[in-house]
PDB file of C-alpha atoms in Angstrom:
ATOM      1  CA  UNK A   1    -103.195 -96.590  74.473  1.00  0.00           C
ATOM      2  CA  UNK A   2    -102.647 -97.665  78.143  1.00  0.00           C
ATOM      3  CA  UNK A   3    -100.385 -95.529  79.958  1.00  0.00           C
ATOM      4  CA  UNK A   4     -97.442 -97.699  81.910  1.00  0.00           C
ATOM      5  CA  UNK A   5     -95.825 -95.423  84.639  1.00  0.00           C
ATOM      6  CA  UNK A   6     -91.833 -95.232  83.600  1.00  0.00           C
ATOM      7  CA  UNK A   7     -89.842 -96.814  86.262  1.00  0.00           C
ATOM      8  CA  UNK A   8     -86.418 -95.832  87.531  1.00  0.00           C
ATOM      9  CA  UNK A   9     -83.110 -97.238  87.913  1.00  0.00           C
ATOM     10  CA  UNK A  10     -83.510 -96.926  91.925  1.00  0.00           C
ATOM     11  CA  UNK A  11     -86.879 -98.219  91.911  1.00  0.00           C
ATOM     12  CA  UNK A  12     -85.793-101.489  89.796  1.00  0.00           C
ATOM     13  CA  UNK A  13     -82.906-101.655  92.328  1.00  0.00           C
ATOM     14  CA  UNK A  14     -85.874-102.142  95.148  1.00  0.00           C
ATOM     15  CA  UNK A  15     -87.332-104.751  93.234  1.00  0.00           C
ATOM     16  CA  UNK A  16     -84.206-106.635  93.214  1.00  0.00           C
ATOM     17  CA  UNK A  17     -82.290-108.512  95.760  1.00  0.00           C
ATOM     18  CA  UNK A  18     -79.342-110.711  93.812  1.00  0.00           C
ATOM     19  CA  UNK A  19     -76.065-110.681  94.757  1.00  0.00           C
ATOM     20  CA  UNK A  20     -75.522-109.641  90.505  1.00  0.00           C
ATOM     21  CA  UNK A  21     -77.960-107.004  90.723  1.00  0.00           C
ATOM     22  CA  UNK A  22     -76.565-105.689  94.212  1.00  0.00           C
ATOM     23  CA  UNK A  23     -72.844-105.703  93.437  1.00  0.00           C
ATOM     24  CA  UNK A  24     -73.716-103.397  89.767  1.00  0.00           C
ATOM     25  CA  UNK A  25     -75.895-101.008  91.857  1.00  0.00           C
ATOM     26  CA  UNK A  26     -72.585-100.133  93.807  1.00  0.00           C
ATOM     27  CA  UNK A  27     -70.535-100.409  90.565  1.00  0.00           C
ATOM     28  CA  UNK A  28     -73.086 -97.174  89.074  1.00  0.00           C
ATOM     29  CA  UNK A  29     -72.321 -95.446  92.425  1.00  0.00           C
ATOM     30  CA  UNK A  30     -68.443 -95.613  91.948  1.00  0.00           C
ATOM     31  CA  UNK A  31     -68.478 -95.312  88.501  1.00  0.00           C
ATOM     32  CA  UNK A  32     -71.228 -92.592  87.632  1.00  0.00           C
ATOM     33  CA  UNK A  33     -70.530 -90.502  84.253  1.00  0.00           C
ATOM     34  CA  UNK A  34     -67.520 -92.838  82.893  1.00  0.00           C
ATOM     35  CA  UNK A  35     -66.947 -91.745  79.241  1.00  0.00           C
ATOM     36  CA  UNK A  36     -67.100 -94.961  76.930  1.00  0.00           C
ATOM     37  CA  UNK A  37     -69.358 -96.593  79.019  1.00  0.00           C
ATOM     38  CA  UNK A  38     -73.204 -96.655  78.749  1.00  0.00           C
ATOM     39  CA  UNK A  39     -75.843 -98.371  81.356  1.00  0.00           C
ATOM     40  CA  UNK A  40     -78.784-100.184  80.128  1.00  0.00           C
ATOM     41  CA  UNK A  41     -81.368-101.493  83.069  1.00  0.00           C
ATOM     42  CA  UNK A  42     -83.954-103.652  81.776  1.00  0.00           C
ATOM     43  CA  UNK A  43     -87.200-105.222  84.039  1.00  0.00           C
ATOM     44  CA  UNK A  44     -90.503-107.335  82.729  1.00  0.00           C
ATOM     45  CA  UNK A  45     -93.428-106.678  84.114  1.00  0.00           C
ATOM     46  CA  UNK A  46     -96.215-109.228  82.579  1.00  0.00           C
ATOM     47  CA  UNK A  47     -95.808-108.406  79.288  1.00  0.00           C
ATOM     48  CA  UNK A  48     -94.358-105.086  79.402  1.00  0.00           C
ATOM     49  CA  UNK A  49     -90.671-104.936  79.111  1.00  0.00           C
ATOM     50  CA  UNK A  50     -89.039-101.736  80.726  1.00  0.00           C
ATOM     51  CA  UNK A  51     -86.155-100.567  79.400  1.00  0.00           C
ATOM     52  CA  UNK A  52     -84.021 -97.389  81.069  1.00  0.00           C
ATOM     53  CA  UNK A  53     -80.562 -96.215  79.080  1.00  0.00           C
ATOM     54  CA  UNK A  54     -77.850 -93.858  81.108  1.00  0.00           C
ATOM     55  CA  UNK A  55     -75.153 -92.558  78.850  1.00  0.00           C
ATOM     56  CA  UNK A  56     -73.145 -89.902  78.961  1.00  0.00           C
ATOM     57  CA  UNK A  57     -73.133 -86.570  76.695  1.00  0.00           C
ATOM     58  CA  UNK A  58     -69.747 -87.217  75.255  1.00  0.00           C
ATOM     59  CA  UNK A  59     -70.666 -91.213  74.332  1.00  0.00           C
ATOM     60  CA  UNK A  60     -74.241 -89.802  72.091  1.00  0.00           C
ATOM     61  CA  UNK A  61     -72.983 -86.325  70.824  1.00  0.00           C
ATOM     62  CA  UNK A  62     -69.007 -85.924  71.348  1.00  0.00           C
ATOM     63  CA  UNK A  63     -69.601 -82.887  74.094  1.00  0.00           C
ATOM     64  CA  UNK A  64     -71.726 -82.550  77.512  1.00  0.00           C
ATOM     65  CA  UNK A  65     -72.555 -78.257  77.369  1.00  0.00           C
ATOM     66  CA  UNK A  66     -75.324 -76.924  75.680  1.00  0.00           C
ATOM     67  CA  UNK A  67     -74.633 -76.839  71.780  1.00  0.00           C
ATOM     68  CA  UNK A  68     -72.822 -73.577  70.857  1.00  0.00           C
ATOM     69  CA  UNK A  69     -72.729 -73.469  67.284  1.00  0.00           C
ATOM     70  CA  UNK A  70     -74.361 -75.213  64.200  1.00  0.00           C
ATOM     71  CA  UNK A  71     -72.511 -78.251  64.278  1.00  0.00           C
ATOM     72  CA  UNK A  72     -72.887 -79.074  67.535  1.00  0.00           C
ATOM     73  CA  UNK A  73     -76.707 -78.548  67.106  1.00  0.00           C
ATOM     74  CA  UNK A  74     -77.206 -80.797  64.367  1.00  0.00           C
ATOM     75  CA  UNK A  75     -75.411 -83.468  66.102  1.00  0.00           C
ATOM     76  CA  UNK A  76     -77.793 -83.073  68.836  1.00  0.00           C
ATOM     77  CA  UNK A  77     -80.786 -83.314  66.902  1.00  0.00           C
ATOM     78  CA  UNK A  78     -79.472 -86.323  64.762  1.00  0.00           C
ATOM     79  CA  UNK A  79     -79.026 -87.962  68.780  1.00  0.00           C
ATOM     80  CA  UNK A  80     -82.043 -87.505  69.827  1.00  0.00           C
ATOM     81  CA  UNK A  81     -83.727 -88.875  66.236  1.00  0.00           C
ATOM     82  CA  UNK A  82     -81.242 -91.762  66.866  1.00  0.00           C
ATOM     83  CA  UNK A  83     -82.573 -92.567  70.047  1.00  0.00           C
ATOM     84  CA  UNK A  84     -86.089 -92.155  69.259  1.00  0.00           C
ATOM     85  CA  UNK A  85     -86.037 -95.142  67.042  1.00  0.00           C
ATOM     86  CA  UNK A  86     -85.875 -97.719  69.718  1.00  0.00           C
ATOM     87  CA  UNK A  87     -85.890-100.812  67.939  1.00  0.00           C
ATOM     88  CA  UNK A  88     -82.695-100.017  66.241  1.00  0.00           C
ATOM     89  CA  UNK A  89     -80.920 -99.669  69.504  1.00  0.00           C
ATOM     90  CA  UNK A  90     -83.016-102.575  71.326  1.00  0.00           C
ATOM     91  CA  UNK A  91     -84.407-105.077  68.500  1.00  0.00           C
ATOM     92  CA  UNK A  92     -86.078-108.187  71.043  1.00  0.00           C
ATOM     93  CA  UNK A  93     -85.891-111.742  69.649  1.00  0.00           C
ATOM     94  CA  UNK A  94     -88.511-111.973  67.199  1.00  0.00           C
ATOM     95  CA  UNK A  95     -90.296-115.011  69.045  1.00  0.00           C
ATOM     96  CA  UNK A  96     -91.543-111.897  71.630  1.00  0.00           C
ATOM     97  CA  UNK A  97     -93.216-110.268  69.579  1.00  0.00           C
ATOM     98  CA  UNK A  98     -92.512-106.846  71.418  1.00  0.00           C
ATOM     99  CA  UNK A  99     -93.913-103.592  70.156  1.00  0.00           C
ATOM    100  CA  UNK A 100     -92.588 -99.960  71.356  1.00  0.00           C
ATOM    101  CA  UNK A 101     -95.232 -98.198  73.381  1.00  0.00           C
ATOM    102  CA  UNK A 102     -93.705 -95.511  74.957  1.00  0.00           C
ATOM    103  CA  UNK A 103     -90.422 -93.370  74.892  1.00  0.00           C
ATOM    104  CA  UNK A 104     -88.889 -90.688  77.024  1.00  0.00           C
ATOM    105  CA  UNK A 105     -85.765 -88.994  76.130  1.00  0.00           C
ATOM    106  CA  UNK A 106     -84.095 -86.692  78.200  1.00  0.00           C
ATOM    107  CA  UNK A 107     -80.483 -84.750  78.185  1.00  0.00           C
ATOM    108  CA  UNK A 108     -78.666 -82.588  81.009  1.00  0.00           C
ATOM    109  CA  UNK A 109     -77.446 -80.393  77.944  1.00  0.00           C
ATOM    110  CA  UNK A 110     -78.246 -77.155  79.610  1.00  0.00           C
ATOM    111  CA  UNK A 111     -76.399 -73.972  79.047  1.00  0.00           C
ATOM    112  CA  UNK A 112     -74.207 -73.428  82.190  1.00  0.00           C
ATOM    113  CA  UNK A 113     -75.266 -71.625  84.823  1.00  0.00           C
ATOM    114  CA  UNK A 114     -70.812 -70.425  84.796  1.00  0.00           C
ATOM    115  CA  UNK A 115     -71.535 -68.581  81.377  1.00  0.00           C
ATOM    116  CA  UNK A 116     -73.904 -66.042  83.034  1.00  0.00           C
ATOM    117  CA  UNK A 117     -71.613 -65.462  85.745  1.00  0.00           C
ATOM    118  CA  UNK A 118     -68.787 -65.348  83.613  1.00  0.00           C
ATOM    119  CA  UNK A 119     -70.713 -62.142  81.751  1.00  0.00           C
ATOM    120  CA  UNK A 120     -71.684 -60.778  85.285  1.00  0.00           C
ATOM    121  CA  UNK A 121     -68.395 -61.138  86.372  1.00  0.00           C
ATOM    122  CA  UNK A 122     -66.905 -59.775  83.953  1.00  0.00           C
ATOM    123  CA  UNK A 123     -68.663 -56.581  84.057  1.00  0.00           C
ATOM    124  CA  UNK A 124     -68.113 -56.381  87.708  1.00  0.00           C
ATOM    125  CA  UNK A 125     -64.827 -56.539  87.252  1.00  0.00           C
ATOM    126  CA  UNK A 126     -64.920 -53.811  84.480  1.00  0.00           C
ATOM    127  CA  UNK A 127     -67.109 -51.684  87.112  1.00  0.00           C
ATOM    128  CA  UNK A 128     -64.244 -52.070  89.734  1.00  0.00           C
ATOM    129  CA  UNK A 129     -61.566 -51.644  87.641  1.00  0.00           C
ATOM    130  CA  UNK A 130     -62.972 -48.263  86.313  1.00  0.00           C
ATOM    131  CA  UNK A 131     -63.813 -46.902  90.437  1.00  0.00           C
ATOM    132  CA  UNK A 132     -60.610 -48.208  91.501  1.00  0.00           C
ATOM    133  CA  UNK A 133     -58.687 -46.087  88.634  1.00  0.00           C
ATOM    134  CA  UNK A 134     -60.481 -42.787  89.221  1.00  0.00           C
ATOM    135  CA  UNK A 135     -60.261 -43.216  93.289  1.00  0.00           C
ATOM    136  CA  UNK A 136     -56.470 -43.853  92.134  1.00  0.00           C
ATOM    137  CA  UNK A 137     -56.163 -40.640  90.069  1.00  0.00           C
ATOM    138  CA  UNK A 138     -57.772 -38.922  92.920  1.00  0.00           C
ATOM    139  CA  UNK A 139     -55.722 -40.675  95.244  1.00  0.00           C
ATOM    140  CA  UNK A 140     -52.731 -39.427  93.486  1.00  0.00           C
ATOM    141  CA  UNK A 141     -53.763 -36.073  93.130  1.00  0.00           C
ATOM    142  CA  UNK A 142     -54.419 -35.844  96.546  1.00  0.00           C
ATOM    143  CA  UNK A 143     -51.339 -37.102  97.468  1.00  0.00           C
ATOM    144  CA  UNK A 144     -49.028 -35.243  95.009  1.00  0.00           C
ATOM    145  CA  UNK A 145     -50.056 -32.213  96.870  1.00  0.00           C
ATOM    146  CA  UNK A 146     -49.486 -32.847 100.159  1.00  0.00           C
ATOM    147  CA  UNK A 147     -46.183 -34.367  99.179  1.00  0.00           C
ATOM    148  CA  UNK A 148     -45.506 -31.227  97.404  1.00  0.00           C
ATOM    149  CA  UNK A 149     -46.719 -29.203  99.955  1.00  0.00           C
ATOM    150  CA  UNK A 150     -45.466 -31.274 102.756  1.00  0.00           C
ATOM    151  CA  UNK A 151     -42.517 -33.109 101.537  1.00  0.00           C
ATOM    152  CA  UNK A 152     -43.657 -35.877 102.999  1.00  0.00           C
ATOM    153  CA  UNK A 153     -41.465 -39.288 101.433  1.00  0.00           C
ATOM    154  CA  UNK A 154     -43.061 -41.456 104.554  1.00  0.00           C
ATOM    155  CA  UNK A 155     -46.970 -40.555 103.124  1.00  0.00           C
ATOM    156  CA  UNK A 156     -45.444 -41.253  99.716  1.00  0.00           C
ATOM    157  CA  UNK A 157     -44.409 -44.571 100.673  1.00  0.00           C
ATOM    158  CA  UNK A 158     -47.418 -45.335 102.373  1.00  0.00           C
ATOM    159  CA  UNK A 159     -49.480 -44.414  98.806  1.00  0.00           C
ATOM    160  CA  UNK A 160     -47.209 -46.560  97.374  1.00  0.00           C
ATOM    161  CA  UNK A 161     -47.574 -49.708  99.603  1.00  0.00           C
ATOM    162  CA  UNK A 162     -51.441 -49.088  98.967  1.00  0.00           C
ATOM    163  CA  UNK A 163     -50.757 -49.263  95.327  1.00  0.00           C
ATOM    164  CA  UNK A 164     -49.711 -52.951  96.342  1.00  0.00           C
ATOM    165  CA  UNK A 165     -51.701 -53.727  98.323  1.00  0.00           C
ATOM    166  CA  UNK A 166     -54.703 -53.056  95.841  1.00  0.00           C
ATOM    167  CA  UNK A 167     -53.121 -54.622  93.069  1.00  0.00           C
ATOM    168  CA  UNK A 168     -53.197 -57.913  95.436  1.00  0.00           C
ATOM    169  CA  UNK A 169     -56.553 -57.850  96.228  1.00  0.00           C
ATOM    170  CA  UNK A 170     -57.048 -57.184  92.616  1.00  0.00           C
ATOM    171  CA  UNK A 171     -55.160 -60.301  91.234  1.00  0.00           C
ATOM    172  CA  UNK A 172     -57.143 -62.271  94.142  1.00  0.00           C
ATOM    173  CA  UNK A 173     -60.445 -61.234  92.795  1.00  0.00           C
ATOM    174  CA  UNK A 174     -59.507 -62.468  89.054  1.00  0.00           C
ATOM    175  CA  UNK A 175     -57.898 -65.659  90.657  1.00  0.00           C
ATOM    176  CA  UNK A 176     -61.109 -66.234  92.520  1.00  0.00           C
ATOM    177  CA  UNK A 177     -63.555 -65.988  89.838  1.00  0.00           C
ATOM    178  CA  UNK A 178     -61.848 -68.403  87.370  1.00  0.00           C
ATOM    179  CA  UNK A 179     -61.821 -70.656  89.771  1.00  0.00           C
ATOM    180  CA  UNK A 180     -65.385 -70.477  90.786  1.00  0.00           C
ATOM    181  CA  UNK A 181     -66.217 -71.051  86.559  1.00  0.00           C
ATOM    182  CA  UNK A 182     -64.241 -73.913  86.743  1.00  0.00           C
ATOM    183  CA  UNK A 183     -66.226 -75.326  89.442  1.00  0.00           C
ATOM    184  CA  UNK A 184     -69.617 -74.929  88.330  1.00  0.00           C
ATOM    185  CA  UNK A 185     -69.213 -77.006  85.122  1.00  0.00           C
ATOM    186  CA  UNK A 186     -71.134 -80.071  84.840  1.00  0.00           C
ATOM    187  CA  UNK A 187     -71.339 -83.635  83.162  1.00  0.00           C
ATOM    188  CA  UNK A 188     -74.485 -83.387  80.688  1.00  0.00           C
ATOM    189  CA  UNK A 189     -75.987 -87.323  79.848  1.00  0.00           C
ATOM    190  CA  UNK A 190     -78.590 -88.574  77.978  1.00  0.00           C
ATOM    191  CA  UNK A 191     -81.658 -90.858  80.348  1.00  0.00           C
ATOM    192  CA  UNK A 192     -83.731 -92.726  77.830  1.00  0.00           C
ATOM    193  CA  UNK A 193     -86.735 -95.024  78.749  1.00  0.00           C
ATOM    194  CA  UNK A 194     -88.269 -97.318  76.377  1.00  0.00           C
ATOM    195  CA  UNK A 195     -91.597 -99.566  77.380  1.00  0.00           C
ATOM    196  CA  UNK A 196     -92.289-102.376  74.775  1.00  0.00           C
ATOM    197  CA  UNK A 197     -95.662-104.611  75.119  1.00  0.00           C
ATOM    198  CA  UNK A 198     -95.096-108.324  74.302  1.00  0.00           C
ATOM    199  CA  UNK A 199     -97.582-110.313  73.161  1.00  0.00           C
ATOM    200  CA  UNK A 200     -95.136-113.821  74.198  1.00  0.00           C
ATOM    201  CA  UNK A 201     -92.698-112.291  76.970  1.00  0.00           C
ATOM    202  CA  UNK A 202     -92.279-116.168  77.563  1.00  0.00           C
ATOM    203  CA  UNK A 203     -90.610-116.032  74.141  1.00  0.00           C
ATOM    204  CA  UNK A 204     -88.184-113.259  75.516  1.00  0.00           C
ATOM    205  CA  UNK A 205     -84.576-115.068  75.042  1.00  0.00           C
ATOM    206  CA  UNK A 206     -82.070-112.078  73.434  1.00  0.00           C
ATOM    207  CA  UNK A 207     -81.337-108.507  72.804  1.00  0.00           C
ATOM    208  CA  UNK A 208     -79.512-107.176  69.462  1.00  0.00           C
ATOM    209  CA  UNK A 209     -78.611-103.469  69.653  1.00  0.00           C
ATOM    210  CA  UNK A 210     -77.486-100.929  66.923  1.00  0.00           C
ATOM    211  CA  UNK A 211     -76.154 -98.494  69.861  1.00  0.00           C
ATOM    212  CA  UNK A 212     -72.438 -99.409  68.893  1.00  0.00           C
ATOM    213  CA  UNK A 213     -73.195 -98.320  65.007  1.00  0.00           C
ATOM    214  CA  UNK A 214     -75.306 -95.328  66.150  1.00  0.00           C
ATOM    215  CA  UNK A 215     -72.572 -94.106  68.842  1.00  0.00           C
ATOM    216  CA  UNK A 216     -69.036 -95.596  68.044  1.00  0.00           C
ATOM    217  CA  UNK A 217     -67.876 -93.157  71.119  1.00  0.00           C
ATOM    218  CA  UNK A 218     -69.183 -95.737  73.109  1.00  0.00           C
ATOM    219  CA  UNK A 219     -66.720 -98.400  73.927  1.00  0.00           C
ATOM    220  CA  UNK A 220     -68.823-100.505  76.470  1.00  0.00           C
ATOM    221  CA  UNK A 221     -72.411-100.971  77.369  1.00  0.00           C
ATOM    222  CA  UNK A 222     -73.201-102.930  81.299  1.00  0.00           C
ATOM    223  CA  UNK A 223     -76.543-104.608  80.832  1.00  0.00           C
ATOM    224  CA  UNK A 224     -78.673-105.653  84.581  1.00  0.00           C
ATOM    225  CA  UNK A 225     -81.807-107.307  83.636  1.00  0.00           C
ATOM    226  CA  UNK A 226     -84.622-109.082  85.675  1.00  0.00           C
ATOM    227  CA  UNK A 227     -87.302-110.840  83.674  1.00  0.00           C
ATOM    228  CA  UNK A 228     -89.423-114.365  84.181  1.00  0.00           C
ATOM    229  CA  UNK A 229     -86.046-116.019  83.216  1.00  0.00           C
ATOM    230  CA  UNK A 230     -84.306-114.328  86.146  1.00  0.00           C
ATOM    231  CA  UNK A 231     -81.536-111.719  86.688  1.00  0.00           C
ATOM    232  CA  UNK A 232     -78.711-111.136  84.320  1.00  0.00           C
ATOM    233  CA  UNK A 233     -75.609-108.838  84.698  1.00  0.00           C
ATOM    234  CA  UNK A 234     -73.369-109.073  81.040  1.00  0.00           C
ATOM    235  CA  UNK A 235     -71.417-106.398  79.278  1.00  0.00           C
ATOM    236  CA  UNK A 236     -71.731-105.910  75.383  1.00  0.00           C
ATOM    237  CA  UNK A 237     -69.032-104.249  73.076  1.00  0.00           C
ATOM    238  CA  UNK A 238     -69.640-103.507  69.336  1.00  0.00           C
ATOM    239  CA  UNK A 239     -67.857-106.907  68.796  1.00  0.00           C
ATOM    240  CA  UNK A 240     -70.488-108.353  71.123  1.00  0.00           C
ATOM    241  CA  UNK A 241     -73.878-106.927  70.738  1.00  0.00           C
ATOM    242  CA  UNK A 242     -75.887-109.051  71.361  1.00  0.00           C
ATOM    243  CA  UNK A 243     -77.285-110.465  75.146  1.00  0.00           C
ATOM    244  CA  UNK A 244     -79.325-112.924  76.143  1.00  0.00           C
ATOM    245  CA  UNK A 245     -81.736-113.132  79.838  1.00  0.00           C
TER     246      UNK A 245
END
């Protein structure tokens, strides 16, 4: 089977220069990672018709983190068998008569890099919390006896305001690192590519797709298209599945 290189929503964007095509390339830069809505770029080259899907984690599985328990796995197996059967999700007119050649499916659903530090930083903060106590007993010790021996209240006060003080530091630290987890989540999305050779691409007139009934979470899909017929920029709903170049 010939091998046809997988092209790329930027590289499409090259290849076209409509005011349609131009005005959705800005829409996916304001609007990257929207839950409920789901790109679709489609290009024909001869008779290969080029098909690249963007959607986001939450639209395919109902989350966007690596799967952390049985459920979640199973949902993200029964995805990616969804999306492997392309003509489900992107059945051509008939008339075409495309066939599926190639498919790559791809997901962000990595396990955060905030769960490791999470477990380091929580055993830092163990380690810390265990050297600060017995520098604190020693502390106290130490300063017991020179207030006994000394009967010195202004030392005293000074341990005192370095109780405080530490204490401080010690609710920074904790503040710090919670918000540093919160800040390294991420958005995890599905990138699917579909090629389809067709024997009449002058035949090409419409698009059904089952992505609606396979993923309900999605509430809008933004088709841009360039083929023979020209360049096409429609939206389909599951009330409206169906698009035509």
């Amino acid at each position: 089977m010939r091998t046809t290189p997988l092209f790329t929503l930027s590289a499409v964007a090259l290849c076209l220069s409509s005011t349609a095509f131009a005005e959705s390339a800005e829409f996916r830069q304001h609007s990257a990672h929207q839950h409920g809505l789901v790109e679709w770029v489609i290009a024909q080259d001869g008779n290969d018709l080029l098909v690249e899907i963007a959607a986001p984690g939450s639209d395919v599985v109902g989350f966007e983190h690596a799967p952390k328990n049985d459920e979640q796995t199973t949902a993200l197996n029964s995805a990616l068998i969804a999306l492997a059967d392309a003509n489900a999700l992107f059945a051509v007119n008939s008339g075409a008569k495309c066939s599926l050649e190639e498919k790559d499916i791809n997901h962000t659903l990595a396990a955060s890099k905030g769960d490791d530090h999470d477990e380091h930083g929580h055993d830092d903060h163990a380690d810390h919390d265990e050297h600060g106590h017995e520098d604190h007993v020693d502390h106290d010790d130490h300063g017991h006896e020179d207030h006994k021996g000394h009967d010195g209240h202004e030392d005293h006060k000074d341990h005192d305001d370095h109780d405080d003080h530490g204490h401080d530091d010690h609710k920074g630290h904790d503040h710090h690192d919670h918000d540093d987890h919160e800040g390294e989540g991420g958005h995890g999305e599905f990138n699917v590519q579909y090629t389809f050779h067709c024997d009449n691409p002058e035949n090409l007139t419409s698009v059904t797709t089952g992505w609606f009934k396979a993923f309900p979470q999605t509430e809008q899909i933004k088709v841009q298209s360039l083929t023979d017929s020209g360049v096409t920029a429609t939206d389909m709903t599951a009330s409206s599945n169906t698009f035509t170049f």
